[in-house]
Amino acid sequence: MSRLPPRPDLSWKEDGTPVDGRVGDVYFSRHNGLEETRTVFLQGCGLPGRWKKQPSFTIGELGFGTGLNFLAAWQLWRETRLPGQWLHFVSFEGYPLDRADAARALSAWPELGDLSSKLAEAWPERAYGVQRMVQAEDGVTLTLHTGEISETLPQASMLADAWFLDGFSPAKNDGMWAETLWPLVRERCREGAVLSTFTVAGSVRRGLAAAGFEVEKRPGFGRKRERLEVRVANQQARQPDPYALRPFETRAGKVRIIGAGIAGACAARTLLDRGLEVEVIDAATGPAEAASGNPLGLVMPRLDAGDTVQARLLIDAYLAARRFYAGRPGVTETDVAQRPKDEREAERIAKILADPPLGLENLEALSGGGQLHKQALIIEPATLIHSLLEGANCRFGETIRMEDLQDETPTILAAGHSITSLLDWLQVEGRLGQVESCRIEVDAPAFALAQGDYFIALGETRLWGATFEPWTGGEIAVNDAAQDANMAALERLDPYWRQMAQQAEIVSRAGVRATTPDRLPLIGRVPDPDEAMKVFDGVRHGQPLKDDAPLAGPLLIAGGFGSRGFTWGPWAGEILAGLLLSEPAPATISALQAVSPMRQILRRLKRGG
């Protein structure tokens, strides 16, 4: 199977109606499709009445298609939303349309105003996984799970207040209406949830009833005489939560963040945009003075040859970073030419290009070997992080101890390698990284090279490196050996730029990056390690995970980002917002488990520790 999701077999009727030849069905009627959406799904789920006075409302949808249902909900939300409310729309699609085709299809509905163009501009990239669009000015998020519904729905971490059961006709697209899906939908419903669909097929009615729903036929729309309205019959027990993925029971109004680097700044911006009061505390005299404070940074993807949970979450995080940073101060789009550093990496890149996880708009082969990453980003950290912290109450020059965090204020620990002074049980090690930079009186266009090490040019600034050496504590200082290693790397990357750099004043900068043994970040709620070791002691003997992870109060963490802090930061911010505000997660359950701090305790137990 290709690592790119398949496209629909798209054709167009004479009146402009899009058709998927794979199932022989239309996406909508060009004459009354929008009105059908409003009647069947919006009115059928009791909207807008059911979302009034709720701080947030979540809609789930089976079958994203052109995005018409989402746009109709967004338009109604914009017309009726109260200040501070948020709408979260979570949809599932197996055969995503291309941006241009979606824009063509939606051009049939000029009454949707600017929303169609906003969606087209933010249209998800062609990739398996989970992508999120945030429209903070309207209080709207769109989370799209791309892949076969039998794989994506079980991996969705969400509770919906309403469901739009869409997709093509059950007679033509039975996979989207399989009886096995309805218990999964039921598990993802809040108490009082309402579902609606255009079909009254007997198999659908029986499947929904068997899953515990109350099913009622209602007058249909147009030529369809009947439709279904479906309600949750009774509240379902929550499943055990051994990885501490459950959200806070009480919605937060204020959040404290320890750390003013990129991890803390991304979390701050995300939560400020959600309307929370945010306090940021850092021991330094200002923001971005530790590992996040290099003159320039680079956001580019880390692509693996295998299609694993880790490979997909790396892509999800990279695309989230690109979307989050777009248009912000201190961010410049560029291409990155990546050459293999050795034969092993050449083989890996060749495998990636033979079966790429991203489309040609993002990735293509370089002549002579290697890959070109399109739409990567060059970051100016000082400018970016200052802008992200606007609106937060920042306190600098303060060192925080665990005894200072005993109140009920939710607190995000985002202090880089210093996190171990607060949570000494975490497996986090420091890696000393040094970069070199200089200014050259040649205003170069933005570009970057990568070959194990990297080189960045932006205006008159040049930066290259970086070393990645063990650090066990003590002074964080630059050294000549690291500079020599970086200069040798620059010679390999581009001898011309080394010659130019040698004629300028070179400035070295060192910082410590926090890394984990599995090189994945730590994102999520903080467990109580001693209690967790007791609760899950049976794991040593192969017993299943059947309990909730005990928690260390209202603590969360965003750390262990290694050398990819600017990539992980935005994705982490959205995950933490979901936990704090009971929002749908912007990631699969497998990805959330892979980055959960609780994983370290469970691995220790499984290894007999």
XYZ file of C-alpha atoms in Angstrom:
609
model
C 0.000 0.000 0.000
C 1.238 3.469 -0.892
C 2.220 5.771 1.961
C 0.129 8.504 0.317
C -3.656 8.354 0.773
C -5.497 7.524 -2.456
C -7.320 10.188 -4.413
C -10.964 9.789 -5.389
C -11.772 8.875 -8.992
C -13.098 12.351 -9.597
C -15.220 13.514 -12.512
C -17.657 16.376 -13.025
C -21.181 16.422 -14.364
C -22.176 19.079 -16.876
C -23.741 21.151 -14.108
C -20.493 21.060 -12.091
C -21.497 18.378 -9.601
C -18.457 16.344 -8.425
C -18.687 12.555 -8.706
C -16.432 9.822 -7.299
C -16.345 7.062 -9.922
C -14.908 4.677 -7.328
C -18.384 4.371 -5.776
C -20.475 5.909 -8.540
C -22.026 8.597 -6.351
C -22.124 12.398 -6.138
C -20.593 14.410 -3.293
C -23.705 16.600 -3.157
C -26.488 17.942 -5.296
C -25.400 21.211 -6.872
C -28.971 22.471 -6.713
C -29.823 21.862 -3.045
C -26.779 20.290 -1.400
C -26.151 23.155 1.037
C -29.806 23.324 2.054
C -29.809 19.554 2.577
C -26.782 19.882 4.850
C -28.512 22.568 6.880
C -31.689 20.533 7.226
C -30.305 17.028 7.744
C -27.236 17.756 9.828
C -27.549 21.171 11.469
C -31.251 21.114 12.227
C -31.191 17.355 12.698
C -28.647 17.748 15.512
C -30.580 20.620 17.100
C -28.174 23.368 16.084
C -27.629 26.142 16.937
C -29.785 25.705 20.018
C -27.737 22.896 21.555
C -24.452 24.814 21.503
C -25.803 27.996 23.097
C -24.200 28.832 26.451
C -21.701 25.948 26.197
C -18.039 27.018 26.411
C -17.206 24.575 23.614
C -19.064 22.191 21.330
C -17.660 19.248 19.373
C -19.055 17.817 16.143
C -17.830 14.520 14.720
C -18.305 13.660 11.062
C -17.874 10.499 9.027
C -16.893 11.571 5.510
C -15.277 14.992 5.036
C -15.536 15.110 1.245
C -15.526 18.686 -0.009
C -15.885 20.140 3.479
C -19.392 21.437 2.764
C -20.857 20.216 6.066
C -18.003 21.816 7.975
C -18.471 25.139 6.192
C -22.210 25.139 6.885
C -21.532 24.496 10.583
C -18.793 27.155 10.634
C -21.095 29.725 9.045
C -23.883 29.019 11.545
C -21.362 29.130 14.396
C -20.041 32.493 13.227
C -23.598 33.863 13.160
C -24.611 32.592 16.610
C -21.401 32.225 18.634
C -21.069 33.969 21.967
C -17.710 35.552 22.917
C -15.228 32.947 24.139
C -17.049 29.923 22.725
C -15.187 27.332 20.628
C -16.446 24.899 18.006
C -14.382 21.757 17.364
C -15.162 19.858 14.162
C -13.553 16.419 13.824
C -13.885 14.607 10.511
C -12.660 11.372 8.917
C -11.740 10.919 5.256
C -10.182 8.022 3.354
C -9.930 9.568 -0.129
C -9.047 13.255 0.302
C -9.650 15.722 -2.493
C -6.899 17.967 -3.764
C -7.080 21.643 -2.842
C -7.981 22.815 -6.363
C -10.776 20.260 -6.744
C -12.249 21.179 -3.364
C -12.170 24.872 -4.285
C -13.880 24.120 -7.607
C -16.595 22.093 -5.896
C -17.249 24.723 -3.226
C -17.469 27.536 -5.780
C -21.074 26.392 -6.257
C -21.957 28.058 -2.940
C -21.125 31.791 -3.064
C -23.484 32.255 -0.090
C -20.778 30.749 2.132
C -18.863 34.008 1.696
C -15.174 34.000 2.611
C -15.310 30.666 4.440
C -14.718 28.584 1.298
C -11.560 30.509 0.454
C -10.348 30.264 4.061
C -10.789 26.487 3.967
C -9.119 26.209 0.572
C -6.165 28.242 1.821
C -5.774 25.956 4.852
C -6.647 22.748 2.960
C -4.904 19.728 4.535
C -1.794 18.311 2.903
C -1.983 14.951 1.201
C -0.717 12.691 3.980
C -1.976 9.993 6.285
C -2.413 11.081 9.892
C -4.090 13.928 11.749
C -4.038 17.580 10.692
C -5.643 20.544 12.435
C -6.744 23.950 11.229
C -7.301 26.662 13.855
C -9.341 29.798 13.150
C -8.887 31.645 16.436
C -10.814 34.737 15.324
C -13.976 32.613 14.966
C -13.220 30.143 17.758
C -13.114 27.156 15.378
C -10.857 24.149 14.943
C -11.035 21.515 12.215
C -9.289 18.214 12.940
C -9.051 15.834 9.978
C -8.131 12.163 10.347
C -6.992 10.796 6.972
C -7.017 7.053 6.300
C -9.319 4.054 6.228
C -12.167 4.617 8.676
C -11.635 1.185 10.250
C -8.136 2.396 11.257
C -8.690 6.088 11.989
C -11.885 6.020 14.062
C -10.506 3.635 16.743
C -7.472 5.943 17.045
C -9.457 9.153 17.606
C -9.319 10.647 21.107
C -12.502 12.736 21.352
C -15.995 13.086 22.789
C -18.580 14.631 20.479
C -21.803 16.488 21.269
C -23.117 15.770 17.766
C -22.258 13.481 14.844
C -22.888 14.000 11.144
C -23.097 10.520 9.599
C -22.349 11.335 5.986
C -20.366 9.667 3.248
C -21.682 8.144 0.069
C -24.769 5.924 -0.051
C -24.552 2.791 2.159
C -25.396 0.706 -0.908
C -22.320 2.065 -2.719
C -19.829 2.654 0.105
C -20.558 0.035 2.763
C -17.209 0.510 4.559
C -18.351 3.891 5.906
C -21.556 2.318 7.259
C -20.188 -0.921 8.674
C -21.897 -2.212 11.816
C -18.485 -2.405 13.531
C -18.177 1.416 13.436
C -21.197 2.242 15.598
C -19.785 1.026 18.939
C -16.700 3.148 18.188
C -18.881 6.181 17.510
C -20.827 5.428 20.706
C -17.602 5.459 22.747
C -16.886 8.918 21.358
C -20.178 10.540 22.396
C -20.801 12.846 25.308
C -23.915 12.361 27.385
C -26.860 13.765 25.454
C -25.158 13.593 22.060
C -27.361 13.710 18.945
C -26.511 12.111 15.601
C -28.120 12.681 12.229
C -27.936 11.161 8.763
C -29.712 11.264 5.414
C -30.130 7.478 5.145
C -32.739 5.198 6.707
C -31.164 1.978 5.420
C -32.212 -0.976 7.558
C -28.634 -2.115 8.157
C -27.720 1.327 9.489
C -30.749 1.500 11.791
C -30.121 -1.974 13.174
C -26.406 -1.341 13.667
C -26.997 1.914 15.541
C -29.655 0.341 17.761
C -27.389 -2.612 18.553
C -24.660 -0.161 19.632
C -26.979 1.422 22.216
C -28.480 4.338 20.300
C -32.123 5.391 20.149
C -33.009 5.650 16.442
C -35.954 7.640 15.076
C -37.117 8.276 11.521
C -37.825 11.897 10.675
C -39.152 13.649 7.545
C -36.440 13.756 4.914
C -35.240 16.441 2.527
C -36.069 16.767 -1.155
C -36.656 13.432 -2.827
C -35.606 11.529 0.300
C -38.808 10.979 2.226
C -37.105 10.096 5.510
C -33.886 10.574 7.443
C -32.618 9.464 10.865
C -32.113 11.285 14.125
C -30.174 9.282 16.677
C -29.620 9.827 20.389
C -27.426 8.317 23.064
C -29.591 5.949 25.099
C -27.466 5.888 28.251
C -24.106 7.036 29.520
C -21.253 4.637 28.837
C -18.499 3.803 31.311
C -15.113 5.323 30.545
C -12.337 2.977 29.474
C -9.197 2.620 31.687
C -6.556 5.282 31.071
C -3.093 3.820 31.808
C -1.250 6.502 29.770
C -2.893 9.497 31.501
C -4.595 10.753 28.339
C -7.828 11.850 30.059
C -8.536 15.587 30.134
C -9.004 17.699 33.242
C -12.441 17.306 34.804
C -12.742 21.055 35.366
C -12.121 23.501 32.536
C -9.116 25.690 33.297
C -9.358 29.478 33.356
C -5.741 30.210 34.250
C -2.563 28.301 33.425
C 0.994 28.623 34.692
C 3.897 27.773 32.374
C 7.442 27.185 33.616
C 9.817 28.067 30.790
C 9.901 30.838 28.177
C 11.612 28.947 25.363
C 9.808 27.671 22.290
C 7.917 24.939 24.194
C 6.502 27.388 26.720
C 5.866 30.083 24.131
C 3.881 27.782 21.808
C 1.784 26.546 24.717
C 1.239 30.117 25.874
C 0.100 31.331 22.454
C -2.252 28.385 21.967
C -3.887 28.869 25.369
C -4.034 32.647 25.099
C -5.890 32.248 21.806
C -8.333 29.923 23.597
C -9.073 32.754 26.019
C -7.127 31.552 29.067
C -5.109 33.701 31.429
C -1.470 32.626 31.072
C 1.432 33.221 33.441
C 4.947 32.371 32.211
C 7.848 32.027 34.667
C 11.503 31.609 33.693
C 14.744 31.686 35.654
C 16.479 33.649 32.887
C 16.338 37.415 32.489
C 14.173 37.154 29.369
C 12.607 34.745 26.883
C 14.552 32.402 24.599
C 17.854 32.668 26.472
C 18.568 28.920 26.620
C 18.450 26.293 23.842
C 15.772 28.226 21.904
C 17.912 31.348 21.613
C 20.062 30.735 18.523
C 20.022 33.537 15.921
C 18.268 31.268 13.413
C 16.451 27.950 13.540
C 15.242 25.482 10.915
C 11.945 23.605 10.692
C 12.181 20.713 8.256
C 10.654 17.226 8.308
C 12.295 14.090 9.672
C 11.050 11.399 7.313
C 11.438 7.683 7.970
C 11.464 4.906 5.399
C 9.030 2.829 7.470
C 5.360 3.615 8.040
C 5.288 3.495 11.859
C 3.483 5.385 14.617
C 6.674 7.380 15.182
C 7.054 8.176 11.477
C 3.488 9.449 11.211
C 3.577 11.560 14.356
C 6.778 13.209 13.127
C 4.914 14.230 9.972
C 1.875 15.374 11.956
C 4.075 17.556 14.164
C 5.950 19.049 11.204
C 2.742 19.954 9.348
C 1.290 21.394 12.576
C 4.393 23.561 12.992
C 4.166 24.855 9.433
C 0.514 25.735 9.858
C 1.022 27.365 13.273
C 3.996 29.529 12.260
C 2.649 30.656 8.873
C 2.522 34.437 8.654
C 4.008 35.060 12.113
C 6.881 37.519 12.724
C 10.317 35.965 12.399
C 9.215 33.143 10.057
C 10.371 32.753 6.445
C 9.431 29.940 4.082
C 12.244 28.231 2.185
C 13.323 25.000 0.531
C 15.881 22.717 2.138
C 18.241 20.633 0.022
C 19.092 17.519 2.039
C 22.045 15.409 0.878
C 22.771 12.012 2.438
C 25.624 12.086 4.951
C 26.611 8.462 4.274
C 25.619 5.380 2.292
C 23.136 4.251 4.923
C 21.265 7.542 4.782
C 21.393 7.473 0.976
C 19.575 4.133 1.072
C 17.026 5.511 3.523
C 16.326 8.586 1.383
C 16.010 6.410 -1.732
C 13.366 4.300 0.024
C 11.487 7.420 1.112
C 11.458 8.839 -2.413
C 10.337 5.522 -3.870
C 7.285 5.554 -1.592
C 6.967 9.107 -0.201
C 4.750 9.979 2.771
C 4.222 13.517 1.429
C 3.153 14.688 -2.027
C 5.220 16.467 -4.668
C 4.155 19.860 -3.351
C 6.259 19.045 -0.285
C 8.971 16.618 -1.380
C 10.928 15.718 -4.494
C 14.206 14.106 -5.477
C 17.384 16.131 -5.913
C 19.540 15.539 -8.935
C 22.719 13.818 -7.816
C 21.013 12.262 -4.785
C 19.081 13.528 -1.826
C 15.706 15.166 -1.344
C 14.287 18.663 -1.549
C 11.936 19.694 1.260
C 9.604 22.379 -0.013
C 7.816 24.872 2.255
C 10.238 24.358 5.142
C 10.775 27.298 7.494
C 13.631 29.449 8.740
C 12.920 30.806 12.204
C 14.278 33.935 13.891
C 13.688 32.771 17.481
C 14.019 36.111 19.277
C 11.389 37.724 17.075
C 9.045 34.734 16.978
C 9.080 33.874 20.686
C 8.524 37.469 21.764
C 5.455 37.614 19.507
C 4.111 34.293 20.824
C 4.308 35.537 24.416
C 2.343 38.734 23.763
C -0.548 38.874 26.200
C 1.008 36.534 28.776
C 2.010 37.676 32.251
C 5.747 36.964 32.098
C 7.937 36.799 35.219
C 11.672 36.447 34.659
C 14.550 35.793 37.012
C 12.531 33.382 39.190
C 13.562 29.800 39.964
C 10.649 27.473 40.697
C 10.726 24.469 43.032
C 8.117 21.726 43.318
C 6.942 23.095 46.655
C 6.033 26.313 44.804
C 3.523 24.356 42.700
C 1.207 23.023 45.386
C -1.872 25.081 44.488
C -4.613 23.987 42.092
C -3.416 26.080 39.141
C -2.710 23.830 36.149
C 1.013 24.078 35.452
C 2.937 23.189 32.298
C 6.575 22.263 32.843
C 8.434 23.466 29.748
C 11.854 24.269 31.152
C 14.069 22.178 28.870
C 16.774 20.128 30.573
C 15.979 21.873 33.885
C 12.855 19.754 34.093
C 14.816 17.061 35.918
C 15.261 19.391 38.897
C 11.479 19.266 39.281
C 10.828 15.665 38.198
C 13.926 13.667 39.031
C 12.377 10.351 37.941
C 12.144 11.347 34.298
C 14.622 9.778 31.893
C 15.941 12.948 30.304
C 19.532 13.612 29.339
C 21.207 16.804 28.233
C 22.951 17.145 24.887
C 25.316 20.044 24.397
C 24.831 21.655 21.023
C 27.001 24.397 19.538
C 26.316 26.469 16.439
C 28.361 29.122 14.654
C 26.995 32.261 13.053
C 28.220 35.393 11.356
C 27.009 38.370 9.411
C 28.104 38.894 5.821
C 27.377 42.043 3.842
C 25.634 40.046 1.156
C 21.847 39.948 1.380
C 21.194 36.320 0.475
C 17.754 34.884 -0.291
C 16.458 32.454 2.313
C 17.792 28.955 1.821
C 19.150 26.003 3.764
C 21.328 22.947 3.222
C 21.336 19.773 5.322
C 23.702 16.807 5.398
C 23.714 15.582 8.957
C 24.671 19.136 9.886
C 22.930 22.160 8.391
C 23.573 25.634 7.004
C 21.054 28.495 6.969
C 21.203 31.808 5.140
C 18.735 34.634 5.723
C 19.528 38.184 4.690
C 23.011 38.964 6.025
C 22.910 36.234 8.700
C 24.551 32.834 8.254
C 24.323 29.996 10.769
C 25.663 26.459 10.699
C 26.216 23.430 12.921
C 25.309 21.780 15.128
C 27.195 19.539 17.495
C 25.255 17.093 19.670
C 27.463 15.952 22.535
C 26.659 14.351 25.917
C 26.307 16.775 28.824
C 26.259 15.740 32.447
C 25.965 19.135 34.075
C 28.227 22.040 34.822
C 28.984 25.115 32.793
C 27.396 25.529 29.376
C 30.236 26.968 27.338
C 31.440 27.109 23.758
C 34.682 25.367 22.860
C 37.170 25.349 20.004
C 36.754 21.643 19.227
C 33.058 22.142 18.527
C 33.827 25.161 16.331
C 36.367 23.132 14.374
C 33.799 20.361 13.888
C 31.223 22.867 12.664
C 33.697 24.484 10.265
C 34.562 21.071 8.829
C 30.837 20.405 8.422
C 30.419 23.728 6.592
C 33.232 22.733 4.221
C 31.285 19.568 3.349
C 28.020 21.438 2.980
C 29.329 24.279 0.834
C 33.017 25.279 0.484
C 32.008 28.702 -0.855
C 30.155 29.613 2.325
C 33.031 28.389 4.462
C 35.341 30.720 2.556
C 32.928 33.603 3.094
C 32.504 32.759 6.804
C 36.252 32.758 7.382
C 36.347 36.390 6.275
C 33.753 37.409 8.879
C 33.598 37.503 12.660
C 32.290 34.103 13.768
C 30.173 33.932 16.913
C 29.758 30.597 18.720
C 26.763 29.753 20.854
C 26.137 26.654 22.983
C 22.963 25.333 24.555
C 21.732 22.149 26.202
C 18.937 20.211 24.576
C 16.829 17.818 26.595
C 16.455 14.414 24.965
C 14.822 11.113 25.915
C 16.123 7.552 25.365
C 13.621 6.934 22.533
C 14.175 10.427 21.047
C 10.461 11.238 21.322
C 9.212 14.208 23.336
C 7.383 14.184 26.654
C 3.942 15.716 26.160
C 0.966 15.265 28.451
C -0.135 14.961 32.050
C 2.456 14.123 34.690
C 1.850 10.852 36.580
C 2.656 10.190 40.232
C 5.619 7.809 39.799
C 5.476 6.098 43.196
C 1.738 5.451 43.031
C 1.981 4.375 39.399
C 4.633 1.798 40.252
C 2.255 0.323 42.828
C -0.875 0.414 40.662
C 0.850 -1.185 37.674
C 3.135 -3.586 39.524
C 1.428 -6.475 37.716
C 2.932 -5.269 34.445
C 6.207 -6.834 35.594
C 4.460 -10.195 35.288
C 2.740 -9.543 31.979
C -0.630 -8.434 33.349
C -2.692 -6.127 31.090
C -3.057 -2.376 31.599
C -6.482 -2.133 33.239
C -6.256 0.886 35.563
C -6.027 4.662 35.386
C -2.596 6.185 35.782
C -2.401 8.091 39.084
C -1.655 11.769 38.495
C 0.737 14.210 40.158
C -1.881 16.903 40.615
C -2.602 19.472 37.875
C 0.825 19.131 36.247
C 1.583 18.776 32.543
C 4.839 18.635 30.620
C 6.121 19.741 27.232
C 9.769 18.745 26.985
C 12.397 16.353 25.746
C 12.263 18.027 22.329
C 15.938 17.427 21.535
C 17.074 19.351 18.479
C 13.509 19.698 17.116
C 11.983 22.119 19.569
C 10.552 24.391 16.893
C 8.926 21.385 15.235
C 7.417 19.815 18.363
C 6.271 23.045 20.070
C 3.015 23.846 18.181
C 1.828 20.220 18.151
C 2.506 19.960 21.883
C 0.571 23.176 22.523
C -2.548 21.777 20.857
C -2.272 18.475 22.771
C -2.040 20.348 26.066
C -5.000 22.562 25.135
C -7.034 19.425 24.534
C -6.180 18.088 27.991
C -6.848 21.366 29.774
C -10.098 22.189 27.965
C -11.538 18.742 27.154
C -11.058 19.291 23.427
C -10.510 16.596 20.797
C -6.863 15.583 20.538
C -4.920 16.638 17.414
C -3.234 13.229 17.297
C -3.990 9.514 17.306
C -4.221 7.573 20.550
C -1.079 5.664 19.555
C 0.800 8.940 19.066
C -0.426 10.299 22.406
C 0.763 7.129 24.123
C 4.121 7.338 22.337
C 4.802 10.819 23.775
C 3.084 10.369 27.152
C 5.393 10.758 30.191
C 3.686 7.674 31.630
C 5.374 5.540 28.961
C 8.664 5.771 30.813
C 7.184 4.238 33.971
C 5.439 1.456 32.050
C 8.606 0.589 30.124
C 10.554 0.433 33.343
C 8.019 -2.001 34.787
C 7.946 -4.136 31.637
C 11.716 -4.439 31.841
C 11.516 -5.542 35.453
C 12.645 -2.216 36.920
